DNA sequence: TGCCAGGCCCTCTTTAGGGCCTT
């Protein structure tokens, strides 16, 4: 059985290195490409949320102040994920917050990440944009809720990933795409793509 | 004072620069 956890953070800024903290996390668990479970929580990191972030996400200071402590949320999130490999849209961003918030909670972060932006650039070079909303429109994916809320974006990323898994099966005859293939695919040079996927294709 | 990320990709590239993508 192939398990993948799709994760999305809402935060107060672009990077923890500049003091930004997570305000919400959502995780959608896929087994063999099907959604089987979800985790979502606002989280209180004890920081002020800039107005433009509230305008962007709809997450305000009162909401976060009433939320569980960030450390408790990360403990629950880490337990939910276990050793399941992770996927995110622009994974470099979410991986930094995953690692930073877990480190604050004295928890290890050993899960490998795959990135749907990099995968999309490989699988759909014809897409006009690889932003999450643009890809949803490009593929005709149904709406999942307010954009820039963690669960809605994680659900949309999961739907995009499901579309990618279907593309791998239908266009490239890869019967059981797994996280290891996604990691190889996202870093594979374009000319080498057919050879890589041929190795994974059903004989 | 002015600026502030960073990894990846593309190309009028490779002794580099600019755009994308995430909040």
PDB file of C-alpha atoms (C1' of nucleotides) in Angstrom:
ATOM      1  CA  UNK A   1       0.000   0.000   0.000  1.00  0.00           C
ATOM      2  CA  UNK A   2       1.326   3.458  -0.948  1.00  0.00           C
ATOM      3  CA  UNK A   3       0.771   6.187   1.668  1.00  0.00           C
ATOM      4  CA  UNK A   4       1.332   9.894   1.044  1.00  0.00           C
ATOM      5  CA  UNK A   5       0.463  12.834   3.323  1.00  0.00           C
ATOM      6  CA  UNK A   6      -0.311  16.167   1.641  1.00  0.00           C
ATOM      7  CA  UNK A   7       0.465  19.127   3.916  1.00  0.00           C
ATOM      8  CA  UNK A   8      -0.201  22.863   3.826  1.00  0.00           C
ATOM      9  CA  UNK A   9       0.737  25.601   6.312  1.00  0.00           C
ATOM     10  CA  UNK A  10      -0.671  29.094   6.713  1.00  0.00           C
ATOM     11  CA  UNK A  11       1.925  31.355   8.296  1.00  0.00           C
ATOM     12  CA  UNK A  12       2.675  34.927   9.332  1.00  0.00           C
ATOM     13  CA  UNK A  13       5.387  35.349   6.677  1.00  0.00           C
ATOM     14  CA  UNK A  14       7.658  33.766   4.133  1.00  0.00           C
ATOM     15  CA  UNK A  15      10.293  32.052   6.253  1.00  0.00           C
ATOM     16  CA  UNK A  16      10.877  30.996   9.876  1.00  0.00           C
ATOM     17  CA  UNK A  17      14.395  32.407   9.576  1.00  0.00           C
ATOM     18  CA  UNK A  18      12.823  35.863   9.690  1.00  0.00           C
ATOM     19  CA  UNK A  19      10.650  34.984  12.665  1.00  0.00           C
ATOM     20  CA  UNK A  20       7.547  33.878  10.790  1.00  0.00           C
ATOM     21  CA  UNK A  21       5.388  31.272  12.545  1.00  0.00           C
ATOM     22  CA  UNK A  22       2.732  28.848  11.382  1.00  0.00           C
ATOM     23  CA  UNK A  23      -0.865  29.817  12.162  1.00  0.00           C
ATOM     24  CA  UNK A  24      -2.653  26.792  10.699  1.00  0.00           C
ATOM     25  CA  UNK A  25      -1.727  23.345   9.423  1.00  0.00           C
ATOM     26  CA  UNK A  26      -3.721  20.814   7.435  1.00  0.00           C
ATOM     27  CA  UNK A  27      -2.774  17.316   6.306  1.00  0.00           C
ATOM     28  CA  UNK A  28      -4.669  15.074   3.887  1.00  0.00           C
ATOM     29  CA  UNK A  29      -3.711  11.395   4.001  1.00  0.00           C
ATOM     30  CA  UNK A  30      -3.811   9.360   0.780  1.00  0.00           C
ATOM     31  CA  UNK A  31      -3.636   5.566   0.557  1.00  0.00           C
ATOM     32  CA  UNK A  32      -3.139   4.191  -2.938  1.00  0.00           C
ATOM     33  CA  UNK A  33      -4.163   7.601  -4.268  1.00  0.00           C
ATOM     34  CA  UNK A  34      -7.410   7.832  -2.289  1.00  0.00           C
ATOM     35  CA  UNK A  35      -8.125  10.290   0.549  1.00  0.00           C
ATOM     36  CA  UNK A  36      -8.604   8.265   3.732  1.00  0.00           C
ATOM     37  CA  UNK A  37      -8.115  10.825   6.547  1.00  0.00           C
ATOM     38  CA  UNK A  38      -7.620  14.521   7.319  1.00  0.00           C
ATOM     39  CA  UNK A  39      -6.001  16.643  10.060  1.00  0.00           C
ATOM     40  CA  UNK A  40      -6.527  20.384  10.481  1.00  0.00           C
ATOM     41  CA  UNK A  41      -5.887  22.863  13.258  1.00  0.00           C
ATOM     42  CA  UNK A  42      -5.224  26.521  13.884  1.00  0.00           C
ATOM     43  CA  UNK A  43      -2.156  26.917  16.091  1.00  0.00           C
ATOM     44  CA  UNK A  44      -1.104  29.572  18.596  1.00  0.00           C
ATOM     45  CA  UNK A  45       2.559  30.466  18.276  1.00  0.00           C
ATOM     46  CA  UNK A  46       2.141  33.558  20.405  1.00  0.00           C
ATOM     47  CA  UNK A  47       2.938  35.949  17.561  1.00  0.00           C
ATOM     48  CA  UNK A  48       1.106  38.894  16.018  1.00  0.00           C
ATOM     49  CA  UNK A  49      -0.486  38.361  12.619  1.00  0.00           C
ATOM     50  CA  UNK A  50       0.050  41.239  10.158  1.00  0.00           C
ATOM     51  CA  UNK A  51      -3.145  42.703   8.656  1.00  0.00           C
ATOM     52  CA  UNK A  52      -2.237  41.735   5.110  1.00  0.00           C
ATOM     53  CA  UNK A  53      -1.903  38.113   6.220  1.00  0.00           C
ATOM     54  CA  UNK A  54      -5.366  38.273   7.795  1.00  0.00           C
ATOM     55  CA  UNK A  55      -6.678  39.768   4.559  1.00  0.00           C
ATOM     56  CA  UNK A  56      -4.992  36.993   2.555  1.00  0.00           C
ATOM     57  CA  UNK A  57      -5.940  34.009   4.709  1.00  0.00           C
ATOM     58  CA  UNK A  58      -8.901  35.136   6.791  1.00  0.00           C
ATOM     59  CA  UNK A  59      -6.951  34.079   9.882  1.00  0.00           C
ATOM     60  CA  UNK A  60      -6.900  36.819  12.518  1.00  0.00           C
ATOM     61  CA  UNK A  61      -5.237  37.341  15.861  1.00  0.00           C
ATOM     62  CA  UNK A  62      -8.353  36.447  17.885  1.00  0.00           C
ATOM     63  CA  UNK A  63      -8.700  33.136  16.030  1.00  0.00           C
ATOM     64  CA  UNK A  64      -5.119  32.128  16.718  1.00  0.00           C
ATOM     65  CA  UNK A  65      -5.191  33.287  20.346  1.00  0.00           C
ATOM     66  CA  UNK A  66      -8.121  30.925  20.918  1.00  0.00           C
ATOM     67  CA  UNK A  67      -6.291  28.027  19.209  1.00  0.00           C
ATOM     68  CA  UNK A  68      -4.254  25.262  20.886  1.00  0.00           C
ATOM     69  CA  UNK A  69      -0.566  25.941  21.520  1.00  0.00           C
ATOM     70  CA  UNK A  70       1.642  25.388  18.472  1.00  0.00           C
ATOM     71  CA  UNK A  71       3.688  22.723  20.253  1.00  0.00           C
ATOM     72  CA  UNK A  72       0.606  20.651  21.048  1.00  0.00           C
ATOM     73  CA  UNK A  73      -0.675  20.954  17.478  1.00  0.00           C
ATOM     74  CA  UNK A  74       2.672  19.887  16.058  1.00  0.00           C
ATOM     75  CA  UNK A  75       2.777  16.915  18.404  1.00  0.00           C
ATOM     76  CA  UNK A  76      -0.658  15.853  17.136  1.00  0.00           C
ATOM     77  CA  UNK A  77       0.347  16.529  13.513  1.00  0.00           C
ATOM     78  CA  UNK A  78       3.554  14.514  13.868  1.00  0.00           C
ATOM     79  CA  UNK A  79       1.609  11.626  15.380  1.00  0.00           C
ATOM     80  CA  UNK A  80      -0.918  11.833  12.514  1.00  0.00           C
ATOM     81  CA  UNK A  81       1.818  11.789   9.852  1.00  0.00           C
ATOM     82  CA  UNK A  82       4.112   9.217  11.480  1.00  0.00           C
ATOM     83  CA  UNK A  83       6.733   8.191   8.947  1.00  0.00           C
ATOM     84  CA  UNK A  84       4.460   8.819   5.959  1.00  0.00           C
ATOM     85  CA  UNK A  85       6.282  10.780   3.234  1.00  0.00           C
ATOM     86  CA  UNK A  86       4.969  14.291   2.628  1.00  0.00           C
ATOM     87  CA  UNK A  87       3.898  16.259  -0.434  1.00  0.00           C
ATOM     88  CA  UNK A  88       3.284  20.021  -0.627  1.00  0.00           C
ATOM     89  CA  UNK A  89       2.767  22.705  -3.271  1.00  0.00           C
ATOM     90  CA  UNK A  90       6.135  24.468  -3.294  1.00  0.00           C
ATOM     91  CA  UNK A  91       7.474  22.017  -0.740  1.00  0.00           C
ATOM     92  CA  UNK A  92      10.538  24.135   0.043  1.00  0.00           C
ATOM     93  CA  UNK A  93       8.196  26.555   1.824  1.00  0.00           C
ATOM     94  CA  UNK A  94       6.171  24.043   3.849  1.00  0.00           C
ATOM     95  CA  UNK A  95       9.219  21.905   4.643  1.00  0.00           C
ATOM     96  CA  UNK A  96      10.893  24.873   6.357  1.00  0.00           C
ATOM     97  CA  UNK A  97       7.865  25.469   8.583  1.00  0.00           C
ATOM     98  CA  UNK A  98       7.391  21.723   9.228  1.00  0.00           C
ATOM     99  CA  UNK A  99      10.982  21.442  10.400  1.00  0.00           C
ATOM    100  CA  UNK A 100      11.006  24.731  12.327  1.00  0.00           C
ATOM    101  CA  UNK A 101       7.741  24.122  14.206  1.00  0.00           C
ATOM    102  CA  UNK A 102       8.709  20.522  15.023  1.00  0.00           C
ATOM    103  CA  UNK A 103      12.106  21.692  16.251  1.00  0.00           C
ATOM    104  CA  UNK A 104      10.387  24.201  18.559  1.00  0.00           C
ATOM    105  CA  UNK A 105       8.378  21.282  19.943  1.00  0.00           C
ATOM    106  CA  UNK A 106      11.539  19.153  20.348  1.00  0.00           C
ATOM    107  CA  UNK A 107      10.234  16.690  17.782  1.00  0.00           C
ATOM    108  CA  UNK A 108      12.218  15.101  14.921  1.00  0.00           C
ATOM    109  CA  UNK A 109      11.406  15.809  11.268  1.00  0.00           C
ATOM    110  CA  UNK A 110      12.562  12.876   9.173  1.00  0.00           C
ATOM    111  CA  UNK A 111       9.857  12.701   6.513  1.00  0.00           C
ATOM    112  CA  UNK A 112      10.944  13.168   2.858  1.00  0.00           C
ATOM    113  CA  UNK A 113       9.105  15.861   0.862  1.00  0.00           C
ATOM    114  CA  UNK A 114       7.966  15.873  -2.753  1.00  0.00           C
ATOM    115  CA  UNK A 115       6.802  19.068  -4.473  1.00  0.00           C
ATOM    116  CA  UNK A 116       3.743  19.402  -6.738  1.00  0.00           C
ATOM    117  CA  UNK A 117       5.149  22.594  -8.318  1.00  0.00           C
ATOM    118  CA  UNK A 118       8.230  20.749  -9.570  1.00  0.00           C
ATOM    119  CA  UNK A 119       6.137  17.740 -10.598  1.00  0.00           C
ATOM    120  CA  UNK A 120       3.675  19.961 -12.434  1.00  0.00           C
ATOM    121  CA  UNK A 121       6.474  21.658 -14.380  1.00  0.00           C
ATOM    122  CA  UNK A 122       7.617  18.181 -15.475  1.00  0.00           C
ATOM    123  CA  UNK A 123       4.209  16.642 -16.220  1.00  0.00           C
ATOM    124  CA  UNK A 124       2.344  19.700 -17.559  1.00  0.00           C
ATOM    125  CA  UNK A 125       4.861  22.062 -19.213  1.00  0.00           C
ATOM    126  CA  UNK A 126       1.959  23.422 -21.266  1.00  0.00           C
ATOM    127  CA  UNK A 127       0.213  24.831 -18.166  1.00  0.00           C
ATOM    128  CA  UNK A 128       0.152  28.657 -18.282  1.00  0.00           C
ATOM    129  CA  UNK A 129       1.018  28.876 -14.574  1.00  0.00           C
ATOM    130  CA  UNK A 130       1.931  26.428 -11.838  1.00  0.00           C
ATOM    131  CA  UNK A 131       0.330  28.363  -8.998  1.00  0.00           C
ATOM    132  CA  UNK A 132      -2.114  26.121  -7.125  1.00  0.00           C
ATOM    133  CA  UNK A 133      -5.224  28.068  -8.135  1.00  0.00           C
ATOM    134  CA  UNK A 134      -4.141  28.272 -11.753  1.00  0.00           C
ATOM    135  CA  UNK A 135      -3.449  24.527 -11.901  1.00  0.00           C
ATOM    136  CA  UNK A 136      -6.853  23.804 -10.360  1.00  0.00           C
ATOM    137  CA  UNK A 137      -8.461  25.841 -13.142  1.00  0.00           C
ATOM    138  CA  UNK A 138      -6.206  24.271 -15.777  1.00  0.00           C
ATOM    139  CA  UNK A 139      -7.263  20.768 -14.727  1.00  0.00           C
ATOM    140  CA  UNK A 140     -10.877  21.665 -13.950  1.00  0.00           C
ATOM    141  CA  UNK A 141     -10.556  20.530 -10.338  1.00  0.00           C
ATOM    142  CA  UNK A 142     -13.645  21.208  -8.192  1.00  0.00           C
ATOM    143  CA  UNK A 143     -13.402  23.935  -5.516  1.00  0.00           C
ATOM    144  CA  UNK A 144     -12.380  22.802  -2.011  1.00  0.00           C
ATOM    145  CA  UNK A 145     -13.146  25.954  -0.019  1.00  0.00           C
ATOM    146  CA  UNK A 146     -11.538  29.305   0.599  1.00  0.00           C
ATOM    147  CA  UNK A 147      -8.087  29.513  -0.969  1.00  0.00           C
ATOM    148  CA  UNK A 148      -5.282  30.266   1.498  1.00  0.00           C
ATOM    149  CA  UNK A 149      -6.896  28.243   4.252  1.00  0.00           C
ATOM    150  CA  UNK A 150      -4.814  25.214   5.099  1.00  0.00           C
ATOM    151  CA  UNK A 151      -7.382  22.451   4.654  1.00  0.00           C
ATOM    152  CA  UNK A 152      -8.794  23.901   1.417  1.00  0.00           C
ATOM    153  CA  UNK A 153      -5.298  24.219  -0.057  1.00  0.00           C
ATOM    154  CA  UNK A 154      -4.227  20.775   1.194  1.00  0.00           C
ATOM    155  CA  UNK A 155      -7.389  19.252  -0.318  1.00  0.00           C
ATOM    156  CA  UNK A 156      -6.703  21.054  -3.607  1.00  0.00           C
ATOM    157  CA  UNK A 157      -3.075  19.901  -3.595  1.00  0.00           C
ATOM    158  CA  UNK A 158      -4.281  16.353  -2.911  1.00  0.00           C
ATOM    159  CA  UNK A 159      -6.684  16.603  -5.858  1.00  0.00           C
ATOM    160  CA  UNK A 160      -3.844  17.888  -8.032  1.00  0.00           C
ATOM    161  CA  UNK A 161      -1.639  15.014  -6.869  1.00  0.00           C
ATOM    162  CA  UNK A 162      -4.401  12.540  -7.697  1.00  0.00           C
ATOM    163  CA  UNK A 163      -4.534  14.063 -11.204  1.00  0.00           C
ATOM    164  CA  UNK A 164      -0.767  13.632 -11.494  1.00  0.00           C
ATOM    165  CA  UNK A 165      -0.950  10.002 -10.383  1.00  0.00           C
ATOM    166  CA  UNK A 166      -3.648   9.444 -13.019  1.00  0.00           C
ATOM    167  CA  UNK A 167      -1.423  11.096 -15.644  1.00  0.00           C
ATOM    168  CA  UNK A 168       1.434   8.787 -14.685  1.00  0.00           C
ATOM    169  CA  UNK A 169      -0.832   5.777 -15.022  1.00  0.00           C
ATOM    170  CA  UNK A 170      -2.562   6.813 -18.242  1.00  0.00           C
ATOM    171  CA  UNK A 171       0.148   8.658 -20.163  1.00  0.00           C
ATOM    172  CA  UNK A 172       3.186   6.813 -18.883  1.00  0.00           C
ATOM    173  CA  UNK A 173       1.724   3.403 -17.954  1.00  0.00           C
ATOM    174  CA  UNK A 174       3.098   3.584 -14.396  1.00  0.00           C
ATOM    175  CA  UNK A 175       0.714   1.214 -12.628  1.00  0.00           C
ATOM    176  CA  UNK A 176       1.539   2.164  -9.011  1.00  0.00           C
ATOM    177  CA  UNK A 177       3.139   5.612  -8.729  1.00  0.00           C
ATOM    178  CA  UNK A 178       4.708   6.025  -5.289  1.00  0.00           C
ATOM    179  CA  UNK A 179       6.495   8.768  -3.352  1.00  0.00           C
ATOM    180  CA  UNK A 180       9.940   7.524  -4.393  1.00  0.00           C
ATOM    181  CA  UNK A 181       8.954   7.962  -8.034  1.00  0.00           C
ATOM    182  CA  UNK A 182       7.623  11.471  -7.302  1.00  0.00           C
ATOM    183  CA  UNK A 183      10.941  12.426  -5.679  1.00  0.00           C
ATOM    184  CA  UNK A 184      12.901  11.090  -8.655  1.00  0.00           C
ATOM    185  CA  UNK A 185      10.538  12.668 -11.161  1.00  0.00           C
ATOM    186  CA  UNK A 186      10.648  16.163  -9.664  1.00  0.00           C
ATOM    187  CA  UNK A 187      14.442  16.285  -9.969  1.00  0.00           C
ATOM    188  CA  UNK A 188      14.728  14.516 -13.306  1.00  0.00           C
ATOM    189  CA  UNK A 189      16.054  16.565 -16.232  1.00  0.00           C
ATOM    190  CA  UNK A 190      13.426  16.901 -18.942  1.00  0.00           C
ATOM    191  CA  UNK A 191      15.318  14.905 -21.606  1.00  0.00           C
ATOM    192  CA  UNK A 192      15.739  12.014 -19.160  1.00  0.00           C
ATOM    193  CA  UNK A 193      12.051  11.895 -18.230  1.00  0.00           C
ATOM    194  CA  UNK A 194      10.948   9.136 -20.680  1.00  0.00           C
ATOM    195  CA  UNK A 195      13.805   6.871 -19.619  1.00  0.00           C
ATOM    196  CA  UNK A 196      13.019   7.386 -15.932  1.00  0.00           C
ATOM    197  CA  UNK A 197       9.324   6.654 -16.359  1.00  0.00           C
ATOM    198  CA  UNK A 198      10.002   3.670 -18.599  1.00  0.00           C
ATOM    199  CA  UNK A 199      11.819   2.082 -15.641  1.00  0.00           C
ATOM    200  CA  UNK A 200       8.667   2.445 -13.545  1.00  0.00           C
ATOM    201  CA  UNK A 201       6.211   1.444 -16.275  1.00  0.00           C
ATOM    202  CA  UNK A 202       4.384  -1.853 -16.186  1.00  0.00           C
ATOM    203  CA  UNK A 203       6.127  -4.434 -18.326  1.00  0.00           C
TER     204      UNK A 203
ATOM    205  C1'  DT B   1      19.029  54.663   4.067  1.00  0.00           C
ATOM    206  C1'  DG B   2      17.367  50.815   1.920  1.00  0.00           C
ATOM    207  C1'  DC B   3      16.658  46.337   1.871  1.00  0.00           C
ATOM    208  C1'  DC B   4      15.270  41.997   3.718  1.00  0.00           C
ATOM    209  C1'  DA B   5      13.887  33.890   1.430  1.00  0.00           C
ATOM    210  C1'  DG B   6      15.455  30.343  -1.231  1.00  0.00           C
ATOM    211  C1'  DG B   7      15.352  26.496  -4.309  1.00  0.00           C
ATOM    212  C1'  DC B   8      14.283  25.644  -8.882  1.00  0.00           C
ATOM    213  C1'  DC B   9      13.868  26.560 -13.850  1.00  0.00           C
ATOM    214  C1'  DC B  10      14.642  28.903 -18.267  1.00  0.00           C
ATOM    215  C1'  DT B  11      17.549  31.192 -21.485  1.00  0.00           C
ATOM    216  C1'  DC B  12      19.419  36.242 -25.452  1.00  0.00           C
ATOM    217  C1'  DT B  13      23.425  30.736 -19.993  1.00  0.00           C
ATOM    218  C1'  DT B  14      27.283  28.057 -18.110  1.00  0.00           C
ATOM    219  C1'  DT B  15      32.619  33.672 -15.734  1.00  0.00           C
ATOM    220  C1'  DA B  16      24.520  35.039 -15.020  1.00  0.00           C
ATOM    221  C1'  DG B  17      20.318  37.006 -14.350  1.00  0.00           C
ATOM    222  C1'  DG B  18      15.577  37.013 -13.767  1.00  0.00           C
ATOM    223  C1'  DG B  19      11.037  34.844 -12.941  1.00  0.00           C
ATOM    224  C1'  DC B  20       8.277  31.523 -10.452  1.00  0.00           C
ATOM    225  C1'  DC B  21       6.066  29.797  -6.185  1.00  0.00           C
ATOM    226  C1'  DT B  22       4.847  29.607  -1.257  1.00  0.00           C
ATOM    227  C1'  DT B  23       2.557  33.300   3.326  1.00  0.00           C
TER     228       DT B  23
END
